[in-house]
Amino acid sequence: CLSLPFSFSLHFPSPFPLLPSGNMGTLINVQPLFLLFLLLKPLQFVRINDSYLSDERREELEDYIDDLHATGPTKPPTKEAFKTHVIIDSEMPLTDEDYCNLEMKRKRVHNRLYCAKEHFFLQASYEDIEEMCYNIFVKCTNGIRKCHRSRQIISGVHCVLTSGIMMPFCEYTSSFKEGWVFITCQWEDDIGEIIPVSVIDILAI
């Protein structure tokens, strides 16, 4: 299990049957990550107030909490999300059979904490992948009508879920692939750019 060396100030909606009358909160130390997942779901909100926690780590934890409490549509794709979840620059060999099990957790790839059924990692720069969005449309796979295809050969890893329902208990098979990459893109109004959204397939050569 992953240990989390910080404290959460947990605030419960009133009335709450497990707490004495008038007690609106309690402080607990959460160690295993899976215990954090189990505890956060019924909470109204969580304030992270550890002075030793970095801003980056604080944002990651708040993202987890947002995922737990989200009830509407999933978050829109962003350039930062694609960079974080797809682009890899790892010292671990792409052929390692445990690549996906480790990288999916490290990069926090999930659907509101539910295991992603499949995922692709690409060993390429974001700029190279972004350029693919300006390539002409080609016929795609997996029921997707239109994709953009890379002009160069790209290496990557295909992760397929084998067991588990929620993080961090997702287990994956890892398949090294090298070939033409097919992606989908969309226009992002906020930044005025077309951005890659998802990797559909790597057509091995």
N, C-alpha and C. Protein backbone atom coordinates (compact mmCIF):
# COMPACT_ATOMS: atom_id res chain seq x y z
N CYS A 1 0.84 -1.19 0.00
CA CYS A 1 0.00 0.00 0.00
C CYS A 1 0.87 1.25 0.00
N LEU A 2 0.36 2.35 -0.54
CA LEU A 2 1.06 3.60 -0.57
C LEU A 2 0.72 4.39 0.67
N SER A 3 1.74 4.83 1.42
CA SER A 3 1.52 5.57 2.64
C SER A 3 1.41 7.06 2.34
N LEU A 4 0.53 7.74 3.02
CA LEU A 4 0.32 9.16 2.84
C LEU A 4 0.67 9.87 4.14
N PRO A 5 1.83 10.53 4.21
CA PRO A 5 2.29 11.11 5.47
C PRO A 5 1.73 12.50 5.73
N PHE A 6 0.42 12.62 5.86
CA PHE A 6 -0.18 13.90 6.16
C PHE A 6 -1.54 13.67 6.79
N SER A 7 -2.15 14.77 7.22
CA SER A 7 -3.43 14.69 7.90
C SER A 7 -4.50 15.39 7.09
N PHE A 8 -5.73 14.94 7.24
CA PHE A 8 -6.87 15.56 6.61
C PHE A 8 -7.80 16.08 7.70
N SER A 9 -8.33 17.27 7.49
CA SER A 9 -9.37 17.77 8.37
C SER A 9 -10.69 17.44 7.70
N LEU A 10 -11.46 16.54 8.29
CA LEU A 10 -12.65 16.00 7.66
C LEU A 10 -13.88 16.65 8.28
N HIS A 11 -14.76 17.20 7.44
CA HIS A 11 -15.94 17.89 7.93
C HIS A 11 -17.18 17.17 7.44
N PHE A 12 -18.05 16.78 8.34
CA PHE A 12 -19.21 15.98 8.02
C PHE A 12 -20.46 16.85 8.03
N PRO A 13 -21.44 16.59 7.16
CA PRO A 13 -22.70 17.31 7.23
C PRO A 13 -23.43 16.97 8.51
N SER A 14 -24.19 17.93 9.05
CA SER A 14 -24.94 17.71 10.28
C SER A 14 -26.42 17.51 9.95
N PRO A 15 -27.12 16.56 10.60
CA PRO A 15 -26.60 15.70 11.66
C PRO A 15 -25.86 14.50 11.08
N PHE A 16 -24.91 13.95 11.88
CA PHE A 16 -24.17 12.77 11.46
C PHE A 16 -24.25 11.76 12.60
N PRO A 17 -24.86 10.60 12.38
CA PRO A 17 -25.20 9.70 13.48
C PRO A 17 -24.02 9.12 14.23
N LEU A 18 -22.82 9.14 13.63
CA LEU A 18 -21.69 8.50 14.30
C LEU A 18 -20.95 9.46 15.22
N LEU A 19 -21.30 10.77 15.17
CA LEU A 19 -20.60 11.74 15.98
C LEU A 19 -21.53 12.28 17.05
N PRO A 20 -20.99 12.67 18.21
CA PRO A 20 -21.82 13.27 19.25
C PRO A 20 -22.46 14.55 18.74
N SER A 21 -23.59 14.92 19.33
CA SER A 21 -24.33 16.11 18.92
C SER A 21 -23.44 17.34 19.06
N GLY A 22 -23.43 18.18 18.01
CA GLY A 22 -22.66 19.40 18.02
C GLY A 22 -21.24 19.24 17.53
N ASN A 23 -20.79 18.02 17.36
CA ASN A 23 -19.42 17.80 16.88
C ASN A 23 -19.45 17.76 15.36
N MET A 24 -18.87 18.77 14.72
CA MET A 24 -18.97 18.89 13.27
C MET A 24 -17.77 18.31 12.54
N GLY A 25 -16.78 17.81 13.24
CA GLY A 25 -15.62 17.30 12.51
C GLY A 25 -14.72 16.48 13.41
N THR A 26 -13.83 15.80 12.76
CA THR A 26 -12.83 15.02 13.48
C THR A 26 -11.58 14.95 12.65
N LEU A 27 -10.47 14.72 13.29
CA LEU A 27 -9.18 14.67 12.59
C LEU A 27 -8.67 13.25 12.62
N ILE A 28 -8.37 12.71 11.45
CA ILE A 28 -7.84 11.36 11.40
C ILE A 28 -6.60 11.34 10.55
N ASN A 29 -5.75 10.39 10.81
CA ASN A 29 -4.57 10.18 9.99
C ASN A 29 -4.82 8.98 9.11
N VAL A 30 -4.73 9.19 7.80
CA VAL A 30 -5.02 8.14 6.84
C VAL A 30 -3.70 7.63 6.30
N GLN A 31 -3.47 6.31 6.38
CA GLN A 31 -2.24 5.74 5.88
C GLN A 31 -2.42 5.05 4.55
N PRO A 32 -3.16 3.94 4.44
CA PRO A 32 -3.26 3.27 3.14
C PRO A 32 -4.12 4.07 2.18
N LEU A 33 -3.72 4.09 0.89
CA LEU A 33 -4.47 4.82 -0.11
C LEU A 33 -5.87 4.28 -0.27
N PHE A 34 -6.04 2.95 -0.19
CA PHE A 34 -7.38 2.39 -0.38
C PHE A 34 -8.29 2.81 0.76
N LEU A 35 -7.75 3.02 1.97
CA LEU A 35 -8.58 3.48 3.08
C LEU A 35 -9.05 4.90 2.82
N LEU A 36 -8.19 5.69 2.21
CA LEU A 36 -8.59 7.04 1.84
C LEU A 36 -9.78 7.01 0.90
N PHE A 37 -9.74 6.12 -0.12
CA PHE A 37 -10.85 6.03 -1.06
C PHE A 37 -12.15 5.67 -0.35
N LEU A 38 -12.06 4.73 0.59
CA LEU A 38 -13.26 4.27 1.27
C LEU A 38 -13.85 5.34 2.17
N LEU A 39 -12.99 6.12 2.79
CA LEU A 39 -13.45 7.09 3.76
C LEU A 39 -14.00 8.36 3.13
N LEU A 40 -13.46 8.75 1.98
CA LEU A 40 -13.82 10.04 1.43
C LEU A 40 -15.20 10.08 0.81
N LYS A 41 -15.71 8.95 0.34
CA LYS A 41 -16.95 8.97 -0.44
C LYS A 41 -18.13 9.61 0.29
N PRO A 42 -18.39 9.31 1.58
CA PRO A 42 -19.55 9.93 2.21
C PRO A 42 -19.32 11.33 2.72
N LEU A 43 -18.12 11.91 2.57
CA LEU A 43 -17.84 13.20 3.15
C LEU A 43 -18.39 14.33 2.29
N GLN A 44 -18.77 15.42 2.97
CA GLN A 44 -19.29 16.57 2.24
C GLN A 44 -18.16 17.32 1.54
N PHE A 45 -17.06 17.56 2.27
CA PHE A 45 -15.89 18.14 1.65
C PHE A 45 -14.69 17.85 2.53
N VAL A 46 -13.52 18.00 1.94
CA VAL A 46 -12.29 17.70 2.66
C VAL A 46 -11.33 18.87 2.49
N ARG A 47 -10.76 19.33 3.61
CA ARG A 47 -9.76 20.38 3.54
C ARG A 47 -8.41 19.79 3.89
N ILE A 48 -7.46 19.92 2.99
CA ILE A 48 -6.12 19.38 3.21
C ILE A 48 -5.28 20.50 3.79
N ASN A 49 -4.81 20.34 5.03
CA ASN A 49 -4.14 21.45 5.71
C ASN A 49 -2.83 21.04 6.36
N ASP A 50 -1.99 20.35 5.59
CA ASP A 50 -0.67 19.99 6.08
C ASP A 50 0.34 20.96 5.48
N SER A 51 1.04 21.70 6.34
CA SER A 51 1.96 22.73 5.87
C SER A 51 3.16 22.15 5.13
N TYR A 52 3.45 20.85 5.34
CA TYR A 52 4.58 20.21 4.68
C TYR A 52 4.22 19.63 3.32
N LEU A 53 2.97 19.70 2.93
CA LEU A 53 2.51 19.15 1.66
C LEU A 53 2.79 20.15 0.55
N SER A 54 3.44 19.70 -0.52
CA SER A 54 3.75 20.59 -1.63
C SER A 54 2.47 20.96 -2.37
N ASP A 55 2.52 22.09 -3.08
CA ASP A 55 1.36 22.54 -3.85
C ASP A 55 0.97 21.51 -4.90
N GLU A 56 1.99 20.90 -5.53
CA GLU A 56 1.71 19.90 -6.57
C GLU A 56 1.02 18.68 -5.99
N ARG A 57 1.51 18.20 -4.84
CA ARG A 57 0.90 17.04 -4.20
C ARG A 57 -0.51 17.35 -3.70
N ARG A 58 -0.69 18.58 -3.20
CA ARG A 58 -2.01 19.00 -2.72
C ARG A 58 -3.02 18.98 -3.86
N GLU A 59 -2.59 19.47 -5.05
CA GLU A 59 -3.48 19.49 -6.21
C GLU A 59 -3.84 18.07 -6.64
N GLU A 60 -2.88 17.15 -6.58
CA GLU A 60 -3.16 15.76 -6.95
C GLU A 60 -4.22 15.17 -6.03
N LEU A 61 -4.10 15.42 -4.73
CA LEU A 61 -5.07 14.87 -3.78
C LEU A 61 -6.44 15.51 -3.97
N GLU A 62 -6.47 16.80 -4.27
CA GLU A 62 -7.75 17.46 -4.50
C GLU A 62 -8.42 16.93 -5.76
N ASP A 63 -7.60 16.55 -6.76
CA ASP A 63 -8.15 15.93 -7.97
C ASP A 63 -8.82 14.61 -7.63
N TYR A 64 -8.18 13.80 -6.75
CA TYR A 64 -8.78 12.55 -6.32
C TYR A 64 -10.13 12.81 -5.67
N ILE A 65 -10.18 13.81 -4.81
CA ILE A 65 -11.41 14.12 -4.08
C ILE A 65 -12.50 14.59 -5.04
N ASP A 66 -12.11 15.44 -6.01
CA ASP A 66 -13.08 15.89 -7.01
C ASP A 66 -13.66 14.72 -7.78
N ASP A 67 -12.81 13.75 -8.13
CA ASP A 67 -13.28 12.57 -8.85
C ASP A 67 -14.30 11.79 -8.02
N LEU A 68 -14.06 11.70 -6.74
CA LEU A 68 -14.95 10.94 -5.88
C LEU A 68 -16.33 11.57 -5.78
N HIS A 69 -16.39 12.90 -5.76
CA HIS A 69 -17.66 13.58 -5.53
C HIS A 69 -18.33 14.03 -6.82
N ALA A 70 -17.68 13.83 -7.96
CA ALA A 70 -18.27 14.27 -9.23
C ALA A 70 -19.51 13.45 -9.55
N THR A 71 -20.55 14.14 -9.97
CA THR A 71 -21.79 13.46 -10.35
C THR A 71 -22.20 13.79 -11.79
N GLY A 72 -21.63 14.85 -12.36
CA GLY A 72 -21.99 15.25 -13.71
C GLY A 72 -21.07 14.63 -14.73
N PRO A 73 -20.96 15.27 -15.92
CA PRO A 73 -20.10 14.74 -16.97
C PRO A 73 -18.65 14.72 -16.52
N THR A 74 -17.85 13.87 -17.16
CA THR A 74 -16.44 13.80 -16.84
C THR A 74 -15.76 15.10 -17.25
N LYS A 75 -14.59 15.35 -16.67
CA LYS A 75 -13.87 16.58 -16.96
C LYS A 75 -13.49 16.64 -18.43
N PRO A 76 -13.57 17.83 -19.05
CA PRO A 76 -13.18 17.95 -20.46
C PRO A 76 -11.69 17.69 -20.61
N PRO A 77 -11.28 17.16 -21.77
CA PRO A 77 -9.86 16.89 -21.99
C PRO A 77 -9.06 18.18 -22.02
N THR A 78 -7.84 18.12 -21.56
CA THR A 78 -6.94 19.27 -21.59
C THR A 78 -5.57 18.82 -22.07
N LYS A 79 -4.79 19.80 -22.49
CA LYS A 79 -3.42 19.51 -22.92
C LYS A 79 -2.61 18.90 -21.79
N GLU A 80 -2.76 19.45 -20.59
CA GLU A 80 -2.02 18.97 -19.43
C GLU A 80 -2.39 17.53 -19.09
N ALA A 81 -3.68 17.21 -19.18
CA ALA A 81 -4.12 15.85 -18.86
C ALA A 81 -3.53 14.85 -19.85
N PHE A 82 -3.50 15.20 -21.13
CA PHE A 82 -2.94 14.29 -22.13
C PHE A 82 -1.45 14.08 -21.87
N LYS A 83 -0.74 15.17 -21.59
CA LYS A 83 0.69 15.05 -21.30
C LYS A 83 0.92 14.12 -20.11
N THR A 84 0.12 14.32 -19.06
CA THR A 84 0.31 13.55 -17.83
C THR A 84 -0.02 12.08 -18.01
N HIS A 85 -1.12 11.79 -18.70
CA HIS A 85 -1.65 10.43 -18.74
C HIS A 85 -1.13 9.59 -19.91
N VAL A 86 -0.60 10.22 -20.94
CA VAL A 86 -0.23 9.47 -22.16
C VAL A 86 1.26 9.51 -22.45
N ILE A 87 1.86 10.69 -22.35
CA ILE A 87 3.27 10.83 -22.72
C ILE A 87 4.15 10.23 -21.62
N ILE A 88 5.08 9.37 -22.02
CA ILE A 88 5.95 8.72 -21.04
C ILE A 88 7.41 9.02 -21.35
N ASP A 89 8.18 9.14 -20.30
CA ASP A 89 9.62 9.29 -20.39
C ASP A 89 10.20 8.54 -19.20
N SER A 90 10.10 7.24 -19.27
CA SER A 90 10.42 6.39 -18.13
C SER A 90 11.69 5.60 -18.38
N GLU A 91 12.44 5.36 -17.30
CA GLU A 91 13.63 4.53 -17.41
C GLU A 91 13.28 3.04 -17.46
N MET A 92 12.06 2.71 -17.08
CA MET A 92 11.63 1.32 -17.13
C MET A 92 11.48 0.87 -18.57
N PRO A 93 11.98 -0.29 -18.94
CA PRO A 93 11.82 -0.78 -20.32
C PRO A 93 10.34 -0.91 -20.67
N LEU A 94 9.98 -0.50 -21.87
CA LEU A 94 8.58 -0.58 -22.30
C LEU A 94 8.13 -2.03 -22.44
N THR A 95 9.07 -2.94 -22.49
CA THR A 95 8.73 -4.36 -22.61
C THR A 95 8.51 -5.02 -21.26
N ASP A 96 8.69 -4.28 -20.16
CA ASP A 96 8.51 -4.85 -18.82
C ASP A 96 7.06 -5.30 -18.65
N GLU A 97 6.85 -6.53 -18.18
CA GLU A 97 5.49 -7.06 -18.06
C GLU A 97 4.67 -6.35 -16.99
N ASP A 98 5.32 -5.64 -16.08
CA ASP A 98 4.60 -4.90 -15.05
C ASP A 98 4.51 -3.41 -15.35
N TYR A 99 4.85 -3.03 -16.57
CA TYR A 99 4.87 -1.61 -16.91
C TYR A 99 3.52 -0.94 -16.63
N CYS A 100 2.46 -1.52 -17.12
CA CYS A 100 1.14 -0.89 -16.97
C CYS A 100 0.68 -0.85 -15.51
N ASN A 101 0.93 -1.92 -14.77
CA ASN A 101 0.52 -1.94 -13.36
C ASN A 101 1.16 -0.80 -12.58
N LEU A 102 2.41 -0.50 -12.89
CA LEU A 102 3.11 0.56 -12.18
C LEU A 102 2.76 1.95 -12.73
N GLU A 103 2.76 2.08 -14.05
CA GLU A 103 2.57 3.39 -14.67
C GLU A 103 1.13 3.88 -14.56
N MET A 104 0.15 2.99 -14.62
CA MET A 104 -1.25 3.41 -14.48
C MET A 104 -1.50 4.02 -13.11
N LYS A 105 -0.86 3.46 -12.08
CA LYS A 105 -1.01 4.01 -10.73
C LYS A 105 -0.20 5.30 -10.59
N ARG A 106 1.02 5.30 -11.12
CA ARG A 106 1.87 6.47 -10.97
C ARG A 106 1.29 7.68 -11.67
N LYS A 107 0.68 7.46 -12.84
CA LYS A 107 0.10 8.57 -13.60
C LYS A 107 -1.38 8.79 -13.30
N ARG A 108 -1.92 8.02 -12.37
CA ARG A 108 -3.30 8.19 -11.90
C ARG A 108 -4.30 8.11 -13.07
N VAL A 109 -4.16 7.08 -13.89
CA VAL A 109 -5.09 6.87 -15.00
C VAL A 109 -6.27 6.06 -14.49
N HIS A 110 -7.45 6.66 -14.48
CA HIS A 110 -8.66 6.00 -13.99
C HIS A 110 -9.88 6.78 -14.46
N ASN A 111 -11.06 6.23 -14.29
CA ASN A 111 -12.31 6.92 -14.59
C ASN A 111 -13.06 7.13 -13.29
N ARG A 112 -12.80 8.28 -12.65
CA ARG A 112 -13.38 8.56 -11.33
C ARG A 112 -13.09 7.43 -10.35
N LEU A 113 -11.83 7.01 -10.38
CA LEU A 113 -11.29 5.96 -9.51
C LEU A 113 -11.67 4.55 -9.94
N TYR A 114 -12.53 4.39 -10.95
CA TYR A 114 -12.80 3.07 -11.52
C TYR A 114 -11.70 2.74 -12.51
N CYS A 115 -11.34 1.47 -12.59
CA CYS A 115 -10.26 1.04 -13.47
C CYS A 115 -10.58 1.36 -14.93
N ALA A 116 -9.63 1.94 -15.62
CA ALA A 116 -9.76 2.12 -17.07
C ALA A 116 -9.62 0.76 -17.73
N LYS A 117 -10.51 0.44 -18.67
CA LYS A 117 -10.48 -0.88 -19.29
C LYS A 117 -9.27 -1.07 -20.19
N GLU A 118 -8.83 0.00 -20.84
CA GLU A 118 -7.60 -0.07 -21.62
C GLU A 118 -7.02 1.32 -21.73
N HIS A 119 -5.73 1.37 -22.04
CA HIS A 119 -5.05 2.66 -22.12
C HIS A 119 -3.77 2.49 -22.93
N PHE A 120 -3.36 3.58 -23.59
CA PHE A 120 -2.11 3.58 -24.35
C PHE A 120 -1.16 4.62 -23.77
N PHE A 121 0.10 4.24 -23.63
CA PHE A 121 1.17 5.18 -23.33
C PHE A 121 2.03 5.33 -24.58
N LEU A 122 2.49 6.55 -24.84
CA LEU A 122 3.30 6.81 -26.02
C LEU A 122 4.65 7.40 -25.63
N GLN A 123 5.71 6.88 -26.23
CA GLN A 123 7.05 7.40 -26.00
C GLN A 123 7.35 8.39 -27.12
N ALA A 124 6.92 9.61 -26.93
CA ALA A 124 7.08 10.67 -27.93
C ALA A 124 6.88 12.00 -27.23
N SER A 125 7.28 13.07 -27.87
CA SER A 125 7.05 14.39 -27.30
C SER A 125 5.60 14.79 -27.53
N TYR A 126 5.09 15.64 -26.65
CA TYR A 126 3.72 16.12 -26.84
C TYR A 126 3.59 16.87 -28.15
N GLU A 127 4.62 17.63 -28.52
CA GLU A 127 4.57 18.41 -29.75
C GLU A 127 4.42 17.51 -30.98
N ASP A 128 5.10 16.35 -30.98
CA ASP A 128 4.97 15.43 -32.10
C ASP A 128 3.55 14.87 -32.19
N ILE A 129 2.97 14.55 -31.03
CA ILE A 129 1.60 14.02 -31.03
C ILE A 129 0.61 15.10 -31.44
N GLU A 130 0.83 16.31 -30.96
CA GLU A 130 -0.07 17.42 -31.30
C GLU A 130 -0.08 17.69 -32.80
N GLU A 131 1.08 17.56 -33.45
CA GLU A 131 1.16 17.77 -34.90
C GLU A 131 0.28 16.80 -35.66
N MET A 132 0.05 15.62 -35.10
CA MET A 132 -0.80 14.63 -35.76
C MET A 132 -2.22 15.14 -35.95
N CYS A 133 -2.67 16.06 -35.09
CA CYS A 133 -4.03 16.58 -35.18
C CYS A 133 -4.25 17.36 -36.47
N TYR A 134 -3.17 17.75 -37.15
CA TYR A 134 -3.28 18.50 -38.40
C TYR A 134 -3.12 17.59 -39.61
N ASN A 135 -2.90 16.31 -39.38
CA ASN A 135 -2.87 15.35 -40.48
C ASN A 135 -4.28 15.10 -40.98
N ILE A 136 -4.40 14.63 -42.20
CA ILE A 136 -5.74 14.38 -42.77
C ILE A 136 -6.40 13.23 -42.01
N PHE A 137 -7.73 13.23 -42.05
CA PHE A 137 -8.48 12.16 -41.40
C PHE A 137 -8.24 10.83 -42.12
N VAL A 138 -8.21 9.77 -41.33
CA VAL A 138 -8.13 8.42 -41.90
C VAL A 138 -9.19 7.57 -41.22
N LYS A 139 -9.51 6.45 -41.85
CA LYS A 139 -10.46 5.52 -41.26
C LYS A 139 -9.86 4.93 -39.99
N CYS A 140 -10.66 4.88 -38.94
CA CYS A 140 -10.15 4.49 -37.64
C CYS A 140 -10.59 3.07 -37.29
N THR A 141 -10.29 2.68 -36.05
CA THR A 141 -10.64 1.35 -35.57
C THR A 141 -11.50 1.48 -34.32
N ASN A 142 -11.93 0.35 -33.78
CA ASN A 142 -12.70 0.31 -32.53
C ASN A 142 -13.98 1.14 -32.59
N GLY A 143 -14.59 1.21 -33.76
CA GLY A 143 -15.87 1.91 -33.89
C GLY A 143 -15.76 3.42 -34.02
N ILE A 144 -14.56 3.96 -34.00
CA ILE A 144 -14.35 5.40 -34.16
C ILE A 144 -14.29 5.71 -35.65
N ARG A 145 -15.07 6.70 -36.10
CA ARG A 145 -15.18 6.97 -37.53
C ARG A 145 -13.93 7.63 -38.10
N LYS A 146 -13.42 8.65 -37.40
CA LYS A 146 -12.31 9.43 -37.95
C LYS A 146 -11.19 9.55 -36.94
N CYS A 147 -9.98 9.35 -37.41
CA CYS A 147 -8.78 9.49 -36.59
C CYS A 147 -7.73 10.26 -37.37
N HIS A 148 -6.71 10.67 -36.66
CA HIS A 148 -5.51 11.20 -37.29
C HIS A 148 -4.40 10.17 -37.08
N ARG A 149 -3.61 9.94 -38.14
CA ARG A 149 -2.56 8.93 -38.05
C ARG A 149 -1.20 9.58 -38.09
N SER A 150 -0.29 9.03 -37.31
CA SER A 150 1.07 9.56 -37.28
C SER A 150 1.77 9.31 -38.61
N ARG A 151 2.72 10.18 -38.94
CA ARG A 151 3.52 10.00 -40.15
C ARG A 151 4.81 9.25 -39.85
N GLN A 152 5.11 9.10 -38.56
CA GLN A 152 6.32 8.39 -38.18
C GLN A 152 5.97 7.22 -37.26
N ILE A 153 6.90 6.30 -37.15
CA ILE A 153 6.72 5.15 -36.27
C ILE A 153 6.94 5.60 -34.82
N ILE A 154 6.04 5.21 -33.95
CA ILE A 154 6.11 5.60 -32.54
C ILE A 154 6.02 4.34 -31.68
N SER A 155 6.79 4.34 -30.61
CA SER A 155 6.75 3.23 -29.65
C SER A 155 5.79 3.56 -28.52
N GLY A 156 5.16 2.51 -27.99
CA GLY A 156 4.23 2.72 -26.90
C GLY A 156 3.91 1.42 -26.19
N VAL A 157 3.00 1.52 -25.22
CA VAL A 157 2.57 0.37 -24.44
C VAL A 157 1.05 0.36 -24.41
N HIS A 158 0.47 -0.80 -24.67
CA HIS A 158 -0.98 -0.98 -24.62
C HIS A 158 -1.32 -1.71 -23.32
N CYS A 159 -2.14 -1.09 -22.50
CA CYS A 159 -2.55 -1.67 -21.22
C CYS A 159 -3.99 -2.15 -21.31
N VAL A 160 -4.24 -3.39 -20.90
CA VAL A 160 -5.59 -3.96 -20.92
C VAL A 160 -5.90 -4.49 -19.52
N LEU A 161 -7.05 -4.09 -19.00
CA LEU A 161 -7.45 -4.49 -17.65
C LEU A 161 -7.73 -5.99 -17.59
N THR A 162 -7.18 -6.65 -16.58
CA THR A 162 -7.42 -8.08 -16.38
C THR A 162 -8.22 -8.35 -15.11
N SER A 163 -8.09 -7.50 -14.10
CA SER A 163 -8.86 -7.69 -12.88
C SER A 163 -8.91 -6.38 -12.10
N GLY A 164 -9.89 -6.30 -11.19
CA GLY A 164 -10.04 -5.10 -10.38
C GLY A 164 -11.19 -4.23 -10.86
N ILE A 165 -11.73 -3.45 -9.95
CA ILE A 165 -12.84 -2.55 -10.25
C ILE A 165 -12.45 -1.10 -9.99
N MET A 166 -11.78 -0.86 -8.85
CA MET A 166 -11.42 0.49 -8.49
C MET A 166 -9.93 0.56 -8.13
N MET A 167 -9.38 1.76 -8.29
CA MET A 167 -8.01 2.02 -7.86
C MET A 167 -7.92 1.80 -6.36
N PRO A 168 -6.81 1.30 -5.85
CA PRO A 168 -5.58 0.95 -6.56
C PRO A 168 -5.47 -0.54 -6.86
N PHE A 169 -6.60 -1.22 -7.04
CA PHE A 169 -6.59 -2.68 -7.20
C PHE A 169 -6.69 -3.11 -8.66
N CYS A 170 -6.46 -2.21 -9.59
CA CYS A 170 -6.52 -2.53 -11.02
C CYS A 170 -5.26 -3.27 -11.44
N GLU A 171 -5.44 -4.36 -12.18
CA GLU A 171 -4.31 -5.13 -12.69
C GLU A 171 -4.39 -5.19 -14.22
N TYR A 172 -3.24 -5.02 -14.87
CA TYR A 172 -3.22 -4.90 -16.33
C TYR A 172 -2.16 -5.81 -16.95
N THR A 173 -2.43 -6.20 -18.19
CA THR A 173 -1.39 -6.79 -19.01
C THR A 173 -0.73 -5.65 -19.79
N SER A 174 0.55 -5.81 -20.07
CA SER A 174 1.31 -4.78 -20.78
C SER A 174 1.82 -5.36 -22.10
N SER A 175 1.54 -4.64 -23.20
CA SER A 175 2.00 -5.09 -24.51
C SER A 175 2.77 -3.97 -25.19
N PHE A 176 4.06 -4.21 -25.43
CA PHE A 176 4.87 -3.23 -26.16
C PHE A 176 4.43 -3.21 -27.61
N LYS A 177 4.27 -2.00 -28.15
CA LYS A 177 3.88 -1.87 -29.55
C LYS A 177 4.72 -0.78 -30.21
N GLU A 178 4.94 -0.96 -31.50
CA GLU A 178 5.69 0.02 -32.28
C GLU A 178 5.06 0.09 -33.66
N GLY A 179 4.61 1.28 -34.05
CA GLY A 179 3.96 1.38 -35.35
C GLY A 179 3.27 2.72 -35.53
N TRP A 180 2.24 2.74 -36.40
CA TRP A 180 1.48 3.96 -36.67
C TRP A 180 0.49 4.18 -35.53
N VAL A 181 0.44 5.41 -35.04
CA VAL A 181 -0.46 5.74 -33.94
C VAL A 181 -1.69 6.45 -34.48
N PHE A 182 -2.86 6.04 -33.99
CA PHE A 182 -4.13 6.65 -34.34
C PHE A 182 -4.67 7.39 -33.13
N ILE A 183 -5.00 8.68 -33.31
CA ILE A 183 -5.52 9.48 -32.20
C ILE A 183 -6.76 10.25 -32.63
N THR A 184 -7.51 10.72 -31.65
CA THR A 184 -8.60 11.66 -31.91
C THR A 184 -8.19 13.01 -31.33
N CYS A 185 -8.72 14.07 -31.91
CA CYS A 185 -8.39 15.43 -31.48
C CYS A 185 -9.68 16.26 -31.41
N GLN A 186 -9.60 17.38 -30.72
CA GLN A 186 -10.73 18.30 -30.72
C GLN A 186 -10.22 19.72 -30.47
N TRP A 187 -11.04 20.68 -30.88
CA TRP A 187 -10.68 22.08 -30.70
C TRP A 187 -10.96 22.49 -29.26
N GLU A 188 -10.02 23.20 -28.65
CA GLU A 188 -10.16 23.68 -27.27
C GLU A 188 -10.30 25.20 -27.30
N ASP A 189 -11.50 25.69 -27.00
CA ASP A 189 -11.77 27.13 -27.09
C ASP A 189 -10.91 27.94 -26.12
N ASP A 190 -10.70 27.43 -24.93
CA ASP A 190 -9.99 28.20 -23.89
C ASP A 190 -8.59 28.60 -24.31
N ILE A 191 -7.91 27.74 -25.05
CA ILE A 191 -6.54 28.05 -25.45
C ILE A 191 -6.43 28.32 -26.95
N GLY A 192 -7.51 28.14 -27.68
CA GLY A 192 -7.51 28.41 -29.11
C GLY A 192 -6.62 27.47 -29.89
N GLU A 193 -6.61 26.20 -29.49
CA GLU A 193 -5.77 25.21 -30.17
C GLU A 193 -6.55 23.91 -30.35
N ILE A 194 -6.12 23.13 -31.32
CA ILE A 194 -6.63 21.77 -31.45
C ILE A 194 -5.70 20.87 -30.65
N ILE A 195 -6.27 20.02 -29.82
CA ILE A 195 -5.44 19.21 -28.92
C ILE A 195 -5.77 17.72 -29.09
N PRO A 196 -4.78 16.85 -28.87
CA PRO A 196 -5.07 15.41 -28.88
C PRO A 196 -5.92 15.04 -27.67
N VAL A 197 -6.87 14.12 -27.88
CA VAL A 197 -7.79 13.73 -26.81
C VAL A 197 -7.52 12.33 -26.33
N SER A 198 -7.43 11.37 -27.28
CA SER A 198 -7.24 9.99 -26.87
C SER A 198 -6.47 9.21 -27.94
N VAL A 199 -5.78 8.20 -27.48
CA VAL A 199 -5.08 7.29 -28.39
C VAL A 199 -5.99 6.11 -28.64
N ILE A 200 -6.30 5.85 -29.90
CA ILE A 200 -7.23 4.78 -30.25
C ILE A 200 -6.52 3.47 -30.51
N ASP A 201 -5.34 3.54 -31.13
CA ASP A 201 -4.66 2.28 -31.45
C ASP A 201 -3.23 2.57 -31.89
N ILE A 202 -2.40 1.55 -31.79
CA ILE A 202 -1.07 1.56 -32.39
C ILE A 202 -1.03 0.40 -33.36
N LEU A 203 -0.99 0.71 -34.65
CA LEU A 203 -0.99 -0.33 -35.67
C LEU A 203 0.44 -0.81 -35.89
N ALA A 204 0.72 -2.00 -35.37
CA ALA A 204 2.09 -2.52 -35.40
C ALA A 204 2.54 -2.75 -36.84
N ILE A 205 3.81 -2.52 -37.07
CA ILE A 205 4.37 -2.70 -38.41
C ILE A 205 5.08 -4.05 -38.50
